[in-house]
PDB file of C-alpha atoms in Angstrom:
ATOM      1  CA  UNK A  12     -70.763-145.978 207.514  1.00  0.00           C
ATOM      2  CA  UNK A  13     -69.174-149.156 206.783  1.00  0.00           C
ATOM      3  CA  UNK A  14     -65.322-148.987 205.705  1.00  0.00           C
ATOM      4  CA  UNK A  15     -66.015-150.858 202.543  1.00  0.00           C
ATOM      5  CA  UNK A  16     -66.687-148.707 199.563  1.00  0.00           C
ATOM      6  CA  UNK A  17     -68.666-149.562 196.626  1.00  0.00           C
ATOM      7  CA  UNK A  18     -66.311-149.045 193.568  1.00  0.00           C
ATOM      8  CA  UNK A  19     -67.814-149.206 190.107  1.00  0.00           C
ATOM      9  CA  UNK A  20     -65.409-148.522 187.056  1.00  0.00           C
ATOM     10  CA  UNK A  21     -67.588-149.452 184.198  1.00  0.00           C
ATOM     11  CA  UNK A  22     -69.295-145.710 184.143  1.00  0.00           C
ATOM     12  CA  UNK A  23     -67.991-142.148 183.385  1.00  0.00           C
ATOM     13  CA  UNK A  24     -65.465-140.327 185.038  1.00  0.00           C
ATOM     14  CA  UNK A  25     -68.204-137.716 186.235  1.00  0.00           C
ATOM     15  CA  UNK A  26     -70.668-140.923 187.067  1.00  0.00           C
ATOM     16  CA  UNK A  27     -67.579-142.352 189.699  1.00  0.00           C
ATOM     17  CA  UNK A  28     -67.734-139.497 190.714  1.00  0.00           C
ATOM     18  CA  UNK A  29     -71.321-138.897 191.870  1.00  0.00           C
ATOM     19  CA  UNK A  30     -70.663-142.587 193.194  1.00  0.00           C
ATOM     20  CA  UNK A  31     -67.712-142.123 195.308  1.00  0.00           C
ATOM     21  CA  UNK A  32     -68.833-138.405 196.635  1.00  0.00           C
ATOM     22  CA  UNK A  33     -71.932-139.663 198.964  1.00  0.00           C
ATOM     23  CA  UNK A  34     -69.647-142.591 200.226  1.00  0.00           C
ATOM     24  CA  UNK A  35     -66.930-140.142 201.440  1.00  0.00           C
ATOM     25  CA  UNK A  36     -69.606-137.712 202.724  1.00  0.00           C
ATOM     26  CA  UNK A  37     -70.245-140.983 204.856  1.00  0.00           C
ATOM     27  CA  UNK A  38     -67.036-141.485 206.006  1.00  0.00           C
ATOM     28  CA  UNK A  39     -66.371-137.897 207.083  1.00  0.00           C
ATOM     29  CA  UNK A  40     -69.445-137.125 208.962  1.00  0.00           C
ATOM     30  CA  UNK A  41     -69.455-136.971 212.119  1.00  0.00           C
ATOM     31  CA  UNK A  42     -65.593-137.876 212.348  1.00  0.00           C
ATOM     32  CA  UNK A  43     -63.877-134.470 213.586  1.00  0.00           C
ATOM     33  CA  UNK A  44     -59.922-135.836 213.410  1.00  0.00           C
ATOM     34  CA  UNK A  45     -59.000-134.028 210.430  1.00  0.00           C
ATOM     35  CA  UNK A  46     -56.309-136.922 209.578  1.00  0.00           C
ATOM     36  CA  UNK A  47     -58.316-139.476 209.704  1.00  0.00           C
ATOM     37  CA  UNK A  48     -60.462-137.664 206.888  1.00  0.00           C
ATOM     38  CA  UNK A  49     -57.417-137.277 205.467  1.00  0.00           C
ATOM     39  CA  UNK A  50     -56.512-140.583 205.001  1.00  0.00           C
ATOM     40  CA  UNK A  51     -59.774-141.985 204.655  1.00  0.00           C
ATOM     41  CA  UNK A  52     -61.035-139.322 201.308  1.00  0.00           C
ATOM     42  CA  UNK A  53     -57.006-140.287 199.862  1.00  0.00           C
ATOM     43  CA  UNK A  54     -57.687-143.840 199.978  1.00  0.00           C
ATOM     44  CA  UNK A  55     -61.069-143.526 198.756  1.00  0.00           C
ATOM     45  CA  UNK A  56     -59.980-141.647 195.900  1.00  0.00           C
ATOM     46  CA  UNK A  57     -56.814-143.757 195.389  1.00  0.00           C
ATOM     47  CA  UNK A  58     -59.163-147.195 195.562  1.00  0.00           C
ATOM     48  CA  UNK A  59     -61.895-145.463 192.626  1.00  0.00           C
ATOM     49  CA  UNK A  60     -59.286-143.875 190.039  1.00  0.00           C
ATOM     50  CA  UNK A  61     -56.156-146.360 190.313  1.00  0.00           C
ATOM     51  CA  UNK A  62     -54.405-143.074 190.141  1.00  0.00           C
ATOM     52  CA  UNK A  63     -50.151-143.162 190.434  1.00  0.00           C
ATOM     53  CA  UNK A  64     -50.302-141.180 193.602  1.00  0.00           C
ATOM     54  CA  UNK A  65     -53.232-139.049 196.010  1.00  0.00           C
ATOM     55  CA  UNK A  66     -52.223-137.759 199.217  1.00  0.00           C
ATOM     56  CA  UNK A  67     -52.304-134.221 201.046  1.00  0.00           C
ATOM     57  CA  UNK A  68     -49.884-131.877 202.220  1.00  0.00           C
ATOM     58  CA  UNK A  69     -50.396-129.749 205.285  1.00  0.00           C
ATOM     59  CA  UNK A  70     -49.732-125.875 205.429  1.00  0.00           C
ATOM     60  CA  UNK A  71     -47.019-126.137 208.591  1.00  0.00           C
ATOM     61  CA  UNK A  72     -45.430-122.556 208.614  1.00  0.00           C
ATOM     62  CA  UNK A  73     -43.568-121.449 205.549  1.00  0.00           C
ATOM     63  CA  UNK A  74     -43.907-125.600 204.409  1.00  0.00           C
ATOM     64  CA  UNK A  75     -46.191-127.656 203.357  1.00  0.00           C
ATOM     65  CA  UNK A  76     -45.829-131.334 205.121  1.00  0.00           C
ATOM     66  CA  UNK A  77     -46.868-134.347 204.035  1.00  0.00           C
ATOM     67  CA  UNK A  78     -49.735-135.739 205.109  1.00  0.00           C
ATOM     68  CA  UNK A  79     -51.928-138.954 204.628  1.00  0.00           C
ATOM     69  CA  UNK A  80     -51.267-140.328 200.830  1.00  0.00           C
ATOM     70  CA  UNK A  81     -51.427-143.253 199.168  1.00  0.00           C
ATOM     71  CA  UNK A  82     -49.003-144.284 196.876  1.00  0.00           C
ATOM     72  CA  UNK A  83     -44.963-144.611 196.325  1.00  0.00           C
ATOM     73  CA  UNK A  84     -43.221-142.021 199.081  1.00  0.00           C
ATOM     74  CA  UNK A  85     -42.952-138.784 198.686  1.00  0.00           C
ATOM     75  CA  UNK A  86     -41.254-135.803 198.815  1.00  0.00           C
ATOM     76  CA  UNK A  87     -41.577-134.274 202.760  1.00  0.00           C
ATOM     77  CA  UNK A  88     -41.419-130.400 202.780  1.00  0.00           C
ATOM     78  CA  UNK A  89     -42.367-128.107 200.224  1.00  0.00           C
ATOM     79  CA  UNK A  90     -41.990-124.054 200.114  1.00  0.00           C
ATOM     80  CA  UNK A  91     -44.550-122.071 199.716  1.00  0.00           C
ATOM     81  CA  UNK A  92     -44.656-121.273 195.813  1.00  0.00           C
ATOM     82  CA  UNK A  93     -42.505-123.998 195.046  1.00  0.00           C
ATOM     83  CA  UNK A  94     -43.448-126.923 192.669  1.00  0.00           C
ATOM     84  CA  UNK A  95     -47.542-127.858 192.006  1.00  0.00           C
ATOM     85  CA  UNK A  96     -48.150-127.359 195.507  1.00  0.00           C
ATOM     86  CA  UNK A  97     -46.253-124.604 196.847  1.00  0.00           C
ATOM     87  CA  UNK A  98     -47.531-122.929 193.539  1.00  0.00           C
ATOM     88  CA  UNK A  99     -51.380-123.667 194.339  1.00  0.00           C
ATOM     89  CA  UNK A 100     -51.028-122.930 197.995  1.00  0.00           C
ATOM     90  CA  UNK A 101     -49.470-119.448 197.563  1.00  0.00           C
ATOM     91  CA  UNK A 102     -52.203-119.103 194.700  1.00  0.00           C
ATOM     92  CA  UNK A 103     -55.099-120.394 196.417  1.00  0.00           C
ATOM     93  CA  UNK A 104     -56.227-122.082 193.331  1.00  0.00           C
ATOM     94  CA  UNK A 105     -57.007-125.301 191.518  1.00  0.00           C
ATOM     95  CA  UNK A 106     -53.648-126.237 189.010  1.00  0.00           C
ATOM     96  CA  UNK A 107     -54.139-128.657 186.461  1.00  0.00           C
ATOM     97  CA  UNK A 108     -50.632-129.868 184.714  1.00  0.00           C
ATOM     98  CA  UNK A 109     -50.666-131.880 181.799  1.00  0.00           C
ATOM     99  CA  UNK A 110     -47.735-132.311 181.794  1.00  0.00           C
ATOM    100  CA  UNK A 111     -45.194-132.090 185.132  1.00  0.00           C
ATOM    101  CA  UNK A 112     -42.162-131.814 182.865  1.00  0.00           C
ATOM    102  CA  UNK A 113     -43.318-128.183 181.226  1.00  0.00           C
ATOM    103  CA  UNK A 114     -44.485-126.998 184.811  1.00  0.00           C
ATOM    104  CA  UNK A 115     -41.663-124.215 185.680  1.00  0.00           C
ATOM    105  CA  UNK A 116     -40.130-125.331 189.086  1.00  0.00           C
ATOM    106  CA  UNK A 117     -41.773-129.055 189.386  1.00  0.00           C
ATOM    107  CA  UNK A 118     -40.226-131.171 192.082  1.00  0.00           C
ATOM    108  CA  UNK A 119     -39.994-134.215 190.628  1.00  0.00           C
ATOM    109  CA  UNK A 120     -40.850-136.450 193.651  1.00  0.00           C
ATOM    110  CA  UNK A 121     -41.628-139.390 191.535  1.00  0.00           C
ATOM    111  CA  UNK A 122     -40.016-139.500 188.002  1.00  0.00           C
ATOM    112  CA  UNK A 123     -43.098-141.797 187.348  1.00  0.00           C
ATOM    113  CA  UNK A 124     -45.878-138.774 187.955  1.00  0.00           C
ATOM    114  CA  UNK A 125     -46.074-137.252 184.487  1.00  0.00           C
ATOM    115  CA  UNK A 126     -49.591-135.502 185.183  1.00  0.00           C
ATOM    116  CA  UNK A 127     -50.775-133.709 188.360  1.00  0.00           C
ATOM    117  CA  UNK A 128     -54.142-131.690 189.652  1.00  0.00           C
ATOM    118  CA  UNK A 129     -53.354-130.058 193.262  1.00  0.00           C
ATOM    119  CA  UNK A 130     -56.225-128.326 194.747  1.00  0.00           C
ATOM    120  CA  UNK A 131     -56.155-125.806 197.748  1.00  0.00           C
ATOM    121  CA  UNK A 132     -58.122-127.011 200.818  1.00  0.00           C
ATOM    122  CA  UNK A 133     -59.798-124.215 202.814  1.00  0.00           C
ATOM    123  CA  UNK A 134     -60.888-124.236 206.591  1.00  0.00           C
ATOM    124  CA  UNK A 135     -63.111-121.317 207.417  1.00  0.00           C
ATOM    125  CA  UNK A 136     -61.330-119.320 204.335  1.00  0.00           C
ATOM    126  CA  UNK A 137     -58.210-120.207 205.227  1.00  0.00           C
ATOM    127  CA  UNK A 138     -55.963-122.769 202.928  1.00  0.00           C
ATOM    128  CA  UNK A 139     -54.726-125.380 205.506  1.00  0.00           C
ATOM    129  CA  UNK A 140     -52.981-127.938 202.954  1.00  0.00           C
ATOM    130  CA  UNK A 141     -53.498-128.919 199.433  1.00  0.00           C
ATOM    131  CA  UNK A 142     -54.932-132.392 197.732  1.00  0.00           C
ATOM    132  CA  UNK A 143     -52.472-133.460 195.352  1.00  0.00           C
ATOM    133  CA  UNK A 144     -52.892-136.251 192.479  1.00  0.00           C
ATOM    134  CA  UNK A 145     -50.500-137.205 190.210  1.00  0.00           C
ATOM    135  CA  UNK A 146     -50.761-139.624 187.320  1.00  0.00           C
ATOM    136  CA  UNK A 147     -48.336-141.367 184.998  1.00  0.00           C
ATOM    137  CA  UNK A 148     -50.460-140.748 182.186  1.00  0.00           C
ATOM    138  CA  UNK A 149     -49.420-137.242 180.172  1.00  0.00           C
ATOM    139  CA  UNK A 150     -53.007-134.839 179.982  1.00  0.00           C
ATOM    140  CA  UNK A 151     -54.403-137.086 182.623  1.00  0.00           C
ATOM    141  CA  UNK A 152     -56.783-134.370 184.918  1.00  0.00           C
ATOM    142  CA  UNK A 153     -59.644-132.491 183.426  1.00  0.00           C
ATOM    143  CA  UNK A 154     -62.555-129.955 183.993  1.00  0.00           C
ATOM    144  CA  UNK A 155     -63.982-132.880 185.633  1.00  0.00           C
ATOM    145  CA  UNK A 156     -61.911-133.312 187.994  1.00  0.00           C
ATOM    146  CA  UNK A 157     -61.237-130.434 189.303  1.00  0.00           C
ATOM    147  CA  UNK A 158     -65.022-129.576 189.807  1.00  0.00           C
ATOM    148  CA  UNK A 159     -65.786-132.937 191.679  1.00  0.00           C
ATOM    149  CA  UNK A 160     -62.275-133.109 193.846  1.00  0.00           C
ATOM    150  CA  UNK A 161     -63.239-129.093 194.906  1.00  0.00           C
ATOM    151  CA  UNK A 162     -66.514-130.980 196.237  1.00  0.00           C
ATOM    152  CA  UNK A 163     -64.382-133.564 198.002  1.00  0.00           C
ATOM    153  CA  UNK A 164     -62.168-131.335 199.454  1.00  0.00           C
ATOM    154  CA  UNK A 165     -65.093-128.885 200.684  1.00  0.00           C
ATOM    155  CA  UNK A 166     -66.285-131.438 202.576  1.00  0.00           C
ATOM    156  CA  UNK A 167     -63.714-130.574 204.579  1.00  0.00           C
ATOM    157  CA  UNK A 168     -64.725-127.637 205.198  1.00  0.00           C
ATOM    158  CA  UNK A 169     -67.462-127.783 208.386  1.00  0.00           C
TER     159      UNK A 169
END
């Protein structure tokens, strides 16, 4: 597939969607370095939503690591069970946080990240590092969301 993605903003959230999901299926397939995926589905998703920061952390031991983003930098190591992403990994489950400040334990990497969705990403049932999105807008992330980026982040899964 080309590297140029076709970004339409003028539609639903759930219509970008549907857009954006073939053109990262396109970008994945057939590619089996796992970090370039990475990168590619965080700038894909960064380039669609404008959102304050996308990236992934990889399960490293105890720690999650960071991974491929895009946006401001980040924090570097998180525990297991610590923050949005510790929390989700140790879960195994989808978080949506409307609001980071009310979250018991955030780690404020950003003090600009007010909203956050961090979703587990599974290889062959096991979690191997989580998707996490933050945006500066309070009750950003939805249903919505975390339907479609579970779809993203499957395609990971091959």
């Amino acid at each position: 597939m080309a590297e140029d993605l076709r970004i339409i903003t003028d539609i639903s959230k759930e219509e970008q969607y549907l857009s954006l999901i073939p053109q990262i299926k396109g970008l994945v397939t057939g590619e089996d370095d796992q970090i370039a995926n990475l990168a590619n589905i965080a700038a894909a998703l960064k380039e669609q939503f404008k959102w304050f920061w996308v990236g992934f952390y990889l399960v490293k031991g105890d720690e999650l690591v960071l991974g491929p983003f895009q946006g401001p930098v980040a924090c570097t190591r998180i525990k297991k069970g610590k923050g949005v992403c510790g929390a989700s990994w140790q879960k195994e489950e989808v978080l949506v946080v409307p609001d980071v400040d009310e979250f018991p334990g955030h780690i404020a990497c950003a003090s600009a990240s007010r909203s956050e969705i961090v979703l587990p990403v599974f290889i062959k049932g096991e979690v191997i590092g989580v998707l996490d999105v933050d945006s500066e807008y309070l009750s950003h992330f939805d249903d919505i969301d975390a339907k479609y980026l579970k779809e993203i982040v499957s395609l990971l899964d091959v």
